[in-house]
CSV table of C-alpha atoms and ligand atoms in Angstrom, one decimal:
chain,number,residue,atom,x,y,z
A,1105,MET,CA,-75.8,-52.0,101.1
A,1106,GLY,CA,-79.8,-49.8,99.7
A,1107,SER,CA,-82.1,-47.6,101.5
A,1108,THR,CA,-83.9,-51.0,102.7
A,1109,ASN,CA,-81.4,-52.1,105.0
A,1110,PHE,CA,-82.2,-48.4,106.9
A,1111,PRO,CA,-85.7,-48.9,108.2
A,1112,ILE,CA,-87.4,-45.1,107.7
A,1113,ASP,CA,-88.1,-44.8,111.5
A,1114,SER,CA,-85.1,-45.7,112.4
A,1115,LEU,CA,-83.2,-42.7,109.9
A,1116,PRO,CA,-81.8,-39.1,112.8
A,1117,ASP,CA,-84.0,-36.4,111.8
A,1118,ALA,CA,-82.3,-33.8,109.4
A,1119,SER,CA,-81.5,-31.3,112.4
A,1120,SER,CA,-80.1,-34.1,114.7
A,1121,PRO,CA,-76.6,-33.3,116.0
A,1122,LEU,CA,-75.6,-36.6,114.5
A,1123,LEU,CA,-75.8,-36.3,110.6
A,1124,VAL,CA,-72.3,-34.5,109.7
A,1125,LEU,CA,-71.0,-33.8,106.1
A,1126,THR,CA,-67.9,-35.4,104.4
A,1127,HIS,CA,-67.1,-37.8,101.7
A,1128,PRO,CA,-68.2,-41.1,100.5
A,1129,THR,CA,-66.0,-44.6,101.0
A,1130,PRO,CA,-65.6,-46.1,96.9
A,1131,ALA,CA,-68.0,-48.5,97.4
A,1132,GLU,CA,-70.4,-45.4,98.8
A,1133,ARG,CA,-69.8,-43.4,95.6
A,1134,THR,CA,-70.3,-46.2,93.7
A,1135,ARG,CA,-73.9,-46.9,95.2
A,1136,THR,CA,-74.7,-43.0,94.7
A,1137,TRP,CA,-74.0,-43.7,91.3
A,1138,LYS,CA,-76.4,-46.7,91.2
A,1139,LEU,CA,-79.2,-44.5,92.5
A,1140,THR,CA,-78.8,-41.5,90.9
A,1141,TYR,CA,-78.2,-44.1,87.0
A,1142,PRO,CA,-81.9,-43.5,86.3
A,1143,LYS,CA,-82.3,-39.6,87.2
A,1144,TRP,CA,-79.4,-38.5,84.5
A,1145,GLY,CA,-78.0,-42.0,83.0
A,1146,PRO,CA,-80.4,-42.9,80.7
A,1147,ALA,CA,-78.5,-42.3,78.0
A,1148,LEU,CA,-76.3,-44.7,78.7
A,1149,THR,CA,-75.9,-48.6,80.0
A,1150,GLU,CA,-75.6,-48.9,83.8
A,1151,GLU,CA,-72.3,-49.9,83.8
A,1152,ASP,CA,-71.6,-47.2,81.1
A,1153,TYR,CA,-72.6,-44.7,83.0
A,1154,LEU,CA,-70.8,-46.1,85.8
A,1155,THR,CA,-68.0,-46.4,84.1
A,1156,ARG,CA,-68.6,-42.4,83.0
A,1157,GLU,CA,-69.4,-41.3,86.0
A,1158,ALA,CA,-65.4,-43.2,87.7
A,1159,TYR,CA,-63.6,-41.5,84.4
A,1160,LEU,CA,-65.4,-38.3,84.6
A,1161,THR,CA,-62.8,-37.7,88.3
A,1162,THR,CA,-59.3,-38.2,85.8
A,1163,VAL,CA,-60.5,-35.5,82.8
A,1164,PRO,CA,-59.1,-31.5,83.2
A,1165,LEU,CA,-60.8,-30.1,85.8
A,1166,ALA,CA,-61.9,-33.0,87.8
A,1167,ARG,CA,-58.6,-34.7,88.2
A,1168,ASP,CA,-55.9,-33.8,90.8
A,1169,GLY,CA,-58.3,-33.5,94.0
A,1170,GLY,CA,-60.6,-31.2,91.3
A,1171,ILE,CA,-64.1,-32.9,92.4
A,1172,THR,CA,-65.0,-33.7,95.7
A,1173,HIS,CA,-67.9,-36.5,96.0
A,1174,TRP,CA,-69.9,-35.4,99.5
A,1175,VAL,CA,-72.8,-36.9,101.9
A,1176,LEU,CA,-74.5,-36.8,104.8
A,1177,THR,CA,-74.4,-39.8,107.1
A,1178,VAL,CA,-74.9,-39.9,110.4
A,1179,SER,CA,-71.0,-40.2,113.1
A,1180,ASN,CA,-72.4,-42.8,114.8
A,1181,LEU,CA,-72.0,-45.5,112.2
A,1182,PRO,CA,-68.4,-46.3,110.2
A,1183,PRO,CA,-67.9,-46.1,106.5
A,1184,ASP,CA,-69.9,-48.3,104.1
A,1185,GLU,CA,-72.7,-49.3,106.8
A,1186,ARG,CA,-74.1,-46.3,107.2
A,1187,PRO,CA,-76.5,-44.5,105.7
A,1188,ILE,CA,-76.3,-42.1,102.1
A,1189,LEU,CA,-78.5,-39.7,103.4
A,1190,SER,CA,-78.2,-37.0,100.5
A,1191,SER,CA,-75.4,-36.8,98.1
A,1192,CYS,CA,-73.9,-33.9,95.8
A,1193,GLU,CA,-70.7,-33.0,94.3
A,1194,SER,CA,-68.4,-29.9,93.8
A,1195,LEU,CA,-65.9,-29.3,90.9
A,1196,ARG,CA,-63.7,-26.6,91.5
A,1197,LYS,CA,-62.9,-23.5,89.3
A,1198,ARG,CA,-60.4,-20.6,88.2
A,1199,ALA,CA,-62.6,-17.7,89.0
A,1200,VAL,CA,-62.5,-14.0,89.4
A,1201,TYR,CA,-64.1,-10.3,90.2
A,1202,VAL,CA,-63.4,-7.2,90.7
A,1203,PRO,CA,-64.3,-5.6,93.7
A,1204,LYS,CA,-67.4,-3.3,94.4
A,1205,GLU,CA,-64.6,-0.3,94.1
A,1206,GLY,CA,-63.2,-1.1,91.1
A,1207,GLY,CA,-60.0,-1.8,90.0
A,1208,LYS,CA,-58.0,-4.9,89.6
A,1209,VAL,CA,-59.4,-8.3,88.8
A,1210,VAL,CA,-58.6,-10.4,91.4
A,1211,ASP,CA,-57.9,-13.8,90.9
A,1212,GLY,CA,-59.9,-16.7,93.0
A,1213,VAL,CA,-61.3,-20.2,94.0
A,1214,ALA,CA,-64.8,-21.5,93.0
A,1215,HIS,CA,-66.4,-24.4,93.1
A,1216,GLY,CA,-69.4,-25.5,91.2
A,1217,ILE,CA,-71.7,-27.9,92.9
A,1218,ALA,CA,-73.6,-31.3,90.8
A,1219,SER,CA,-75.8,-33.7,91.0
A,1220,VAL,CA,-77.6,-33.0,94.7
A,1221,PHE,CA,-79.7,-36.3,94.7
A,1222,THR,CA,-81.6,-38.2,97.9
A,1223,GLU,CA,-82.6,-41.8,96.9
A,1224,PRO,CA,-86.3,-41.7,97.0
A,1225,ALA,CA,-86.9,-43.1,100.3
A,1226,PHE,CA,-85.8,-40.4,102.0
A,1227,ARG,CA,-87.0,-37.5,100.2
A,1228,GLY,CA,-88.9,-35.4,102.0
A,1229,ARG,CA,-86.9,-35.6,105.4
A,1230,GLY,CA,-85.1,-32.9,104.9
A,1231,TYR,CA,-81.9,-34.6,104.2
A,1232,ALA,CA,-80.8,-32.0,100.7
A,1233,SER,CA,-82.1,-29.2,102.9
A,1234,ARG,CA,-79.8,-29.7,105.8
A,1235,MET,CA,-76.6,-31.5,103.5
A,1236,MET,CA,-76.7,-27.8,101.6
A,1237,LYS,CA,-77.0,-25.2,104.6
A,1238,GLU,CA,-73.5,-27.3,105.0
A,1239,LEU,CA,-72.2,-27.6,101.9
A,1240,GLY,CA,-72.8,-23.6,101.6
A,1241,GLN,CA,-70.3,-23.2,104.1
A,1242,ARG,CA,-67.8,-26.0,103.6
A,1243,LEU,CA,-67.5,-24.2,100.6
A,1244,LYS,CA,-66.2,-21.0,101.6
A,1245,GLY,CA,-63.2,-22.4,102.4
A,1246,TRP,CA,-62.6,-25.5,100.1
A,1247,GLN,CA,-59.6,-26.2,98.9
A,1248,ALA,CA,-58.5,-22.0,98.9
A,1249,GLU,CA,-55.8,-22.7,101.2
A,1250,LYS,CA,-53.4,-19.4,102.2
A,1251,GLY,CA,-50.9,-19.5,99.2
A,1252,GLU,CA,-46.8,-18.1,97.9
A,1253,GLY,CA,-49.5,-16.7,95.5
A,1254,GLY,CA,-48.9,-12.9,95.1
A,1255,GLU,CA,-52.3,-11.2,93.6
A,1256,VAL,CA,-53.9,-14.1,94.4
A,1257,GLU,CA,-57.0,-14.3,96.5
A,1258,LYS,CA,-56.7,-17.6,98.0
A,1259,SER,CA,-58.6,-17.5,101.4
A,1260,HIS,CA,-61.6,-18.5,100.9
A,1261,SER,CA,-63.4,-19.3,97.6
A,1262,LEU,CA,-64.6,-16.5,95.7
A,1263,PHE,CA,-68.2,-18.0,95.2
A,1264,SER,CA,-70.2,-21.4,94.5
A,1265,VAL,CA,-72.6,-22.3,91.7
A,1266,LEU,CA,-75.2,-24.6,90.3
A,1267,TYR,CA,-77.5,-25.3,87.8
A,1268,SER,CA,-81.2,-25.5,90.0
A,1269,ASP,CA,-83.4,-28.3,87.5
A,1270,ILE,CA,-85.9,-27.7,90.3
A,1271,GLY,CA,-86.8,-24.1,89.5
A,1272,LYS,CA,-85.7,-20.6,91.5
A,1273,GLN,CA,-86.5,-21.5,95.0
A,1274,PHE,CA,-85.5,-24.9,96.8
A,1275,TYR,CA,-81.7,-23.5,96.6
A,1276,ALA,CA,-82.3,-19.8,97.5
A,1277,ARG,CA,-83.8,-20.6,100.4
A,1278,HIS,CA,-80.1,-22.4,101.1
A,1279,GLY,CA,-78.0,-18.7,99.3
A,1280,TRP,CA,-77.7,-19.7,96.1
A,1281,ALA,CA,-79.4,-16.4,93.9
A,1282,PRO,CA,-80.3,-17.5,91.2
A,1283,PHE,CA,-80.0,-15.3,88.1
A,1284,GLU,CA,-80.6,-14.9,84.2
A,1285,SER,CA,-81.5,-18.8,83.2
A,1286,SER,CA,-82.6,-17.9,79.5
A,1287,HIS,CA,-81.2,-19.2,76.0
A,1288,VAL,CA,-81.4,-19.0,72.4
A,1289,ALA,CA,-82.2,-22.0,70.2
A,1290,TYR,CA,-81.9,-23.4,67.1
A,1291,LYS,CA,-83.5,-25.8,65.4
A,1292,PRO,CA,-80.5,-28.3,63.9
A,1293,GLY,CA,-80.3,-28.6,60.1
A,1294,ALA,CA,-81.0,-30.8,57.3
A,1295,GLY,CA,-78.3,-32.9,58.2
A,1296,ASP,CA,-76.4,-32.6,55.2
A,1297,ALA,CA,-72.6,-31.4,56.1
A,1298,ALA,CA,-72.7,-27.6,56.4
A,1299,VAL,CA,-68.9,-27.1,56.2
A,1300,ASP,CA,-68.1,-26.5,52.6
A,1301,GLY,CA,-68.7,-23.1,51.1
A,1302,GLN,CA,-69.2,-21.6,54.5
A,1303,VAL,CA,-67.2,-18.2,55.6
A,1304,ALA,CA,-66.2,-19.9,59.0
A,1305,ARG,CA,-64.1,-23.1,59.2
A,1306,PRO,CA,-65.2,-25.5,61.9
A,1307,ILE,CA,-62.9,-25.7,65.6
A,1308,GLY,CA,-60.9,-28.8,66.8
A,1309,TYR,CA,-58.9,-29.6,69.9
A,1310,HIS,CA,-56.0,-28.1,68.4
A,1311,ASP,CA,-57.5,-25.0,68.2
A,1312,LEU,CA,-58.7,-24.7,71.6
A,1313,ALA,CA,-55.7,-23.9,73.7
A,1314,GLU,CA,-55.3,-20.2,71.4
A,1315,LEU,CA,-58.9,-19.7,71.7
A,1316,CYS,CA,-59.3,-20.0,74.9
A,1317,ALA,CA,-56.0,-17.6,75.9
A,1318,VAL,CA,-57.4,-14.9,73.6
A,1319,ASP,CA,-60.9,-14.9,75.0
A,1320,GLU,CA,-59.3,-14.7,78.7
A,1321,ARG,CA,-57.7,-12.1,78.3
A,1322,LEU,CA,-60.6,-10.6,76.9
A,1323,LEU,CA,-62.4,-11.3,79.9
A,1324,ARG,CA,-60.2,-10.3,81.9
A,1325,THR,CA,-60.3,-6.3,79.8
A,1326,ASP,CA,-63.9,-6.2,79.7
A,1327,LEU,CA,-63.9,-7.2,83.6
A,1328,ALA,CA,-61.5,-4.1,85.0
A,1329,GLY,CA,-63.4,-1.8,82.6
A,1330,ARG,CA,-66.5,-2.4,83.9
A,1331,PRO,CA,-68.2,-0.1,86.6
A,1332,ALA,CA,-67.4,0.5,89.6
A,1333,GLY,CA,-70.5,0.3,92.7
A,1334,LYS,CA,-70.8,-3.8,92.7
A,1335,PRO,CA,-68.9,-7.0,92.2
A,1336,HIS,CA,-68.2,-8.4,89.2
A,1337,VAL,CA,-67.9,-11.8,89.6
A,1338,ALA,CA,-67.0,-14.9,86.1
A,1339,ILE,CA,-65.7,-18.1,85.9
A,1340,LEU,CA,-62.8,-18.7,83.5
A,1341,PRO,CA,-63.5,-19.7,79.9
A,1342,GLU,CA,-59.8,-21.4,80.3
A,1343,LEU,CA,-58.8,-24.9,78.8
A,1344,ASP,CA,-59.2,-27.3,81.4
A,1345,ALA,CA,-63.1,-25.5,81.4
A,1346,MET,CA,-63.9,-26.5,78.3
A,1347,LEU,CA,-62.3,-29.8,78.0
A,1348,TRP,CA,-64.4,-30.8,80.8
A,1349,HIS,CA,-67.7,-30.9,78.6
A,1350,LEU,CA,-65.3,-31.9,75.1
A,1351,PHE,CA,-64.2,-35.6,77.5
A,1352,ARG,CA,-67.4,-35.7,78.4
A,1353,GLU,CA,-68.7,-35.6,75.4
A,1354,ASP,CA,-66.1,-38.6,73.9
A,1355,PHE,CA,-67.3,-40.8,76.4
A,1356,MET,CA,-71.4,-40.3,75.6
A,1357,THR,CA,-70.2,-40.3,72.1
A,1358,LYS,CA,-68.3,-43.2,71.7
A,1359,ALA,CA,-71.2,-45.1,73.9
A,1360,ILE,CA,-73.9,-43.9,72.0
A,1361,PHE,CA,-72.6,-43.5,68.6
A,1362,GLY,CA,-69.2,-45.7,68.3
A,1363,ARG,CA,-67.2,-43.1,67.7
A,1364,THR,CA,-66.7,-39.3,68.7
A,1365,PRO,CA,-66.7,-36.0,66.7
A,1366,THR,CA,-64.1,-33.5,65.0
A,1367,ILE,CA,-65.5,-30.6,64.7
A,1368,ARG,CA,-66.1,-28.7,68.6
A,1369,GLY,CA,-67.3,-25.1,67.5
A,1370,ALA,CA,-66.5,-23.0,64.4
A,1371,VAL,CA,-64.9,-19.7,63.7
A,1372,ALA,CA,-65.2,-17.1,61.3
A,1373,GLY,CA,-62.9,-14.2,60.0
A,1374,ASP,CA,-58.5,-12.8,60.9
A,1375,PRO,CA,-56.7,-13.2,63.9
A,1376,GLY,CA,-58.7,-10.0,65.5
A,1377,LYS,CA,-61.3,-9.5,64.6
A,1378,ARG,CA,-62.8,-13.5,64.6
A,1379,VAL,CA,-66.5,-14.5,65.9
A,1380,TRP,CA,-66.4,-17.9,67.1
A,1381,ALA,CA,-68.4,-20.2,69.4
A,1382,VAL,CA,-66.8,-23.5,71.0
A,1383,TRP,CA,-69.6,-26.6,71.4
A,1384,MET,CA,-70.4,-30.0,72.8
A,1385,ARG,CA,-72.7,-32.4,72.7
A,1386,GLY,CA,-75.2,-33.2,76.0
A,1387,TYR,CA,-77.6,-37.0,75.7
A,1388,TYR,CA,-80.1,-37.4,79.1
A,1389,GLY,CA,-82.0,-39.5,76.2
A,1390,GLY,CA,-80.0,-40.9,74.0
A,1391,LEU,CA,-81.2,-42.2,71.0
A,1392,ASN,CA,-84.2,-43.4,72.1
A,1393,LYS,CA,-85.5,-40.0,73.8
A,1394,MET,CA,-84.2,-37.1,71.5
A,1395,GLU,CA,-85.8,-34.0,73.9
A,1396,GLY,CA,-82.9,-34.9,76.5
A,1397,ASN,CA,-80.5,-33.7,73.6
A,1398,THR,CA,-78.2,-31.0,72.9
A,1399,LEU,CA,-75.7,-29.5,71.2
A,1400,HIS,CA,-74.7,-26.4,73.8
A,1401,ILE,CA,-72.6,-23.9,72.6
A,1402,LEU,CA,-70.6,-23.4,76.0
A,1403,ARG,CA,-69.2,-20.5,74.9
A,1404,VAL,CA,-69.0,-17.0,72.5
A,1405,VAL,CA,-66.8,-14.5,71.4
A,1406,VAL,CA,-66.8,-12.1,69.6
A,1407,GLU,CA,-62.8,-10.8,69.3
A,1408,ASP,CA,-63.6,-7.2,68.5
A,1409,LYS,CA,-66.8,-5.3,69.0
A,1410,GLU,CA,-66.4,-1.9,67.1
A,1411,GLN,CA,-66.3,-4.0,63.8
A,1412,PRO,CA,-68.7,-4.0,61.3
A,1413,ASP,CA,-72.0,-5.8,62.0
A,1414,GLU,CA,-71.7,-7.0,58.3
A,1415,GLN,CA,-68.3,-8.9,58.9
A,1416,LEU,CA,-69.7,-10.4,62.0
A,1417,LEU,CA,-73.1,-11.1,61.1
A,1418,ASP,CA,-71.7,-13.6,57.6
A,1419,GLY,CA,-69.0,-14.9,60.7
A,1420,PHE,CA,-71.3,-15.7,63.2
A,1421,ARG,CA,-74.6,-16.9,60.6
A,1422,SER,CA,-72.1,-19.4,59.0
A,1423,ILE,CA,-71.3,-20.5,62.7
A,1424,VAL,CA,-74.1,-21.2,63.1
A,1425,GLN,CA,-75.0,-22.9,60.5
A,1426,ILE,CA,-72.4,-25.2,60.9
A,1427,ALA,CA,-74.1,-26.3,64.5
A,1428,GLN,CA,-77.3,-26.7,63.0
A,1429,ALA,CA,-75.9,-29.5,60.8
A,1430,GLU,CA,-74.0,-31.1,64.2
A,1431,ALA,CA,-77.1,-31.3,66.1
A,1432,ALA,CA,-78.5,-33.0,63.3
A,1433,GLU,CA,-75.3,-35.2,62.3
A,1434,TRP,CA,-75.7,-35.7,66.2
A,1435,LYS,CA,-78.9,-36.7,66.9
A,1436,THR,CA,-79.9,-33.6,69.2
A,1437,GLN,CA,-83.3,-31.7,69.5
A,1438,ASP,CA,-82.1,-28.2,69.5
A,1439,VAL,CA,-78.8,-25.4,69.0
A,1440,GLN,CA,-79.1,-23.7,72.7
A,1441,VAL,CA,-76.7,-20.2,73.6
A,1442,TRP,CA,-77.8,-19.6,77.1
A,1443,ASN,CA,-77.9,-16.0,78.6
A,1444,PRO,CA,-76.6,-14.8,75.4
A,1445,THR,CA,-75.1,-10.9,76.0
A,1446,PRO,CA,-76.5,-7.9,73.8
A,1447,LYS,CA,-74.2,-7.7,71.3
A,1448,ILE,CA,-74.8,-11.8,70.4
A,1449,ARG,CA,-78.6,-11.2,70.6
A,1450,GLU,CA,-78.0,-8.5,68.6
A,1451,LEU,CA,-76.4,-10.4,65.4
A,1452,VAL,CA,-78.6,-13.4,66.6
A,1453,GLU,CA,-82.0,-11.7,65.5
A,1454,LYS,CA,-80.0,-9.8,62.0
A,1455,CYS,CA,-78.5,-13.3,61.3
A,1456,GLY,CA,-82.1,-14.0,59.8
A,1457,ILE,CA,-81.5,-17.2,61.0
A,1458,GLU,CA,-84.7,-18.6,63.1
A,1459,TYR,CA,-84.7,-18.8,66.3
A,1460,GLU,CA,-86.6,-19.4,69.8
A,1461,PHE,CA,-85.8,-17.5,73.0
A,1462,VAL,CA,-86.4,-19.2,76.4
A,1463,ASP,CA,-86.7,-18.3,79.8
A,1464,ARG,CA,-85.9,-20.6,81.9
A,1465,ASP,CA,-88.1,-21.3,85.0
A,1466,GLN,CA,-87.9,-24.5,86.1
A,1467,GLU,CA,-84.5,-25.9,84.4
A,1468,SER,CA,-80.6,-25.3,84.8
A,1469,ILE,CA,-81.5,-22.3,86.6
A,1470,ALA,CA,-78.0,-20.5,87.3
A,1471,SER,CA,-77.7,-19.9,90.6
A,1472,LEU,CA,-75.0,-18.2,92.7
A,1473,MET,CA,-73.7,-18.3,96.4
A,1474,TRP,CA,-71.4,-15.4,97.1
A,1475,TYR,CA,-68.5,-15.9,100.0
A,1476,GLY,CA,-68.0,-11.7,99.9
A,1477,GLU,CA,-69.6,-9.5,101.8
A,1478,GLU,CA,-72.1,-7.9,99.5
A,1479,PRO,CA,-75.7,-9.4,98.8
A,1480,THR,CA,-76.0,-11.9,96.3
A,1481,THR,CA,-78.3,-10.5,94.4
A,1482,GLU,CA,-76.1,-7.7,93.6
A,1483,LEU,CA,-73.6,-9.3,91.7
A,1484,ASP,CA,-73.1,-9.1,88.4
A,1485,TRP,CA,-71.8,-12.2,87.1
A,1486,VAL,CA,-70.6,-12.0,83.7
A,1487,ALA,CA,-70.1,-14.7,81.3
A,1488,ASN,CA,-72.5,-16.5,82.4
A,1489,GLU,CA,-73.1,-18.6,79.7
A,1490,LYS,CA,-72.7,-22.8,79.1
A,1491,TYR,CA,-69.2,-23.7,79.8
A,1492,ALA,CA,-69.9,-22.6,83.7
A,1493,TRP,CA,-72.0,-25.4,84.3
A,1494,CYS,CA,-71.4,-28.3,86.0
B,100,COA,C1,-84.2,-32.5,94.9
B,100,COA,C2,-84.0,-33.3,95.6
B,100,COA,C3,-82.7,-34.2,96.0
B,100,COA,C4,-84.5,-32.7,97.1
B,100,COA,O1,-83.7,-34.0,98.3
B,100,COA,P1,-84.9,-34.1,99.6
B,100,COA,O2,-84.5,-34.5,100.9
B,100,COA,O3,-86.2,-34.6,99.7
B,100,COA,O4,-84.9,-32.3,99.9
B,100,COA,P2,-85.3,-31.7,101.7
B,100,COA,O5,-86.1,-33.0,101.9
B,100,COA,O6,-84.7,-31.1,102.6
B,100,COA,O7,-86.7,-30.7,100.6
B,100,COA,C5,-88.2,-31.1,100.0
B,100,COA,C6,-88.1,-30.0,99.2
B,100,COA,O8,-86.9,-30.3,97.2
B,100,COA,C7,-87.9,-29.3,96.2
B,100,COA,N1,-88.3,-30.3,95.5
B,100,COA,C8,-87.9,-31.4,95.2
B,100,COA,N2,-88.5,-31.4,94.0
B,100,COA,C9,-88.9,-30.3,93.2
B,100,COA,C10,-89.6,-30.4,92.4
B,100,COA,N3,-88.8,-31.1,91.9
B,100,COA,N4,-89.4,-29.3,92.1
B,100,COA,C11,-89.2,-28.0,93.0
B,100,COA,N5,-89.1,-28.3,94.1
B,100,COA,C12,-88.6,-29.7,94.4
B,100,COA,C13,-89.9,-28.8,97.2
B,100,COA,O9,-88.8,-27.5,97.7
B,100,COA,C14,-89.3,-29.2,98.7
B,100,COA,O10,-90.0,-28.8,100.0
B,100,COA,P3,-92.0,-29.2,100.8
B,100,COA,O11,-91.0,-30.2,101.5
B,100,COA,O12,-92.0,-28.7,100.8
B,100,COA,O13,-91.8,-30.0,99.6
B,100,COA,C15,-84.5,-34.8,95.9
B,100,COA,O14,-86.1,-34.7,95.5
B,100,COA,C16,-84.0,-35.2,95.0
B,100,COA,O15,-82.3,-36.8,94.4
B,100,COA,N6,-84.6,-35.5,93.2
B,100,COA,C17,-83.8,-35.6,92.5
B,100,COA,C18,-82.7,-35.4,91.9
B,100,COA,C19,-83.1,-34.4,91.5
B,100,COA,O16,-84.1,-33.6,90.6
B,100,COA,N7,-81.7,-33.0,92.4
B,100,COA,C20,-82.0,-31.8,91.4
B,100,COA,C21,-81.1,-31.5,90.9
B,100,COA,S1,-80.9,-30.1,90.5
C-alpha cells in the first residue's frame, strides 16, 4: 500500500497520542525498502537492493535479533493497513565505558541507528522528529535486560549512535550530540597490484579473529588508563563488528562486479610491533557514479606506540599503498581514514603519501546519545572510527 492510500489531510498531527513507535510487518518492511531504494540503492538494481536488505538481517551483528526495524505509525489501524509515517532501524553492538571516576572498564550494549526515512509525501510534518524523540528513550532499555552477568552492566543500554547525512542540527535537537567527524582521504593508486614487494601483507578473513581480539585487549587497556574526570566510551572493534561490514561488502561487490575481494586490509611488522588496517569497499554510485564509492578504513591499530617511528612509517606507508591499489581496482573514488588518532595523524603526515584532510559538516556526522547521568557533550568517544558506523 503506497502513500496515495493515505491522503495527507487524513494523517494525524505529529504530536497526536494516536502515533506509536513499533515494528513493521514483513510486508511493511519491504514497502519501506522500496521507498528507500532511490535514496540508498542506486549502486544496485531494485531487486538486488531488496535482497540485500533482507540478507543484512542474517549477517553477524544483525542476526539473532541484533537488528530491529522501527516504524512510526498509528495505533488505530491494523498492521499492513496503516501508514508508515517514518522508519529506521537499530543495530545492537557490544560497547564499553570507563566511568568518570576512572577505574574498571564496564561492558554493556549500545545501538547504532540507521536508515532514518520519511517518504517524500509525508515530509516536513514532524514525523521523523517524533520518531527520534521516542526512539532515543526506547533504545535506553532496548535489549539490555538484567541478566546473570557478573561484571556485565545489563540494566540499560550505555548509549546510541548515528551518522547524520543532514548536518549537525536535526539529530542534536533530539539528543544525539555531534562528535568529531573528520577523515584523511587518499586518492586511488595507479591500479597495478601493489602487493608484491611491499613491507605489508594483505589481511584476509582468516586473519581477522586474532587481530580483533588483540585490538579489543589493547583498547580495554587504553580505556582503563585514561584520566578520570569524564566517561570514556567505545563500541568494541570485535570480529562481528568487522564482519557486518565485510558481509555487506561481499553482497555489494558480488552484485556489482560478479566477484568478491580477498584483500580486506593489510598488516606490517612482527607480532607485538604490528600496525594494521582493516577496510571495506562501500558503494552508493555503483559503476555509473564513482563519487558514491569509497574504500573505508574500518580500523587502524598500532600495537606498540612506543616503537621507533621509522619502523611504523614503512609499514603504514605500505598499508596505504595497498589500500590505494585496491581502491583503484575496485572502482572507488578514494580511501578514507575516519577520525585518525594523533599517532595515526603523525604517520599520515610523515609517510610521504599525498592526502587531504576533510572536516565534515554535513555527511556522516558521528553523533551519540549517552544514557548515563553526565551530559553527552562531556564524553570522550574513543575509537570513533568507521567500523562503528552502520
Ligand atoms: C531527513 C528526513 C528523515 C526528515 O523527515 P521528516 O519527517 O520530514 O522530518 P521532520 O518533519 O520531523 O523534520 C524536518 C526537519 O528535517 C531536517 N532536514 C530534512 N532534510 C534535511 C537536509 N537535507 N539537511 C538538513 N536538515 C534536513 C530539517 O531540520 C527540517 O526542519 P525544518 O522543517 O525546520 O526545515 C527526511 O527528509 C528523509 O527521509 N530524507 C531522505 C533520507 C535521509 O536523508 N535521511 C536521513 C539520513 S541521516
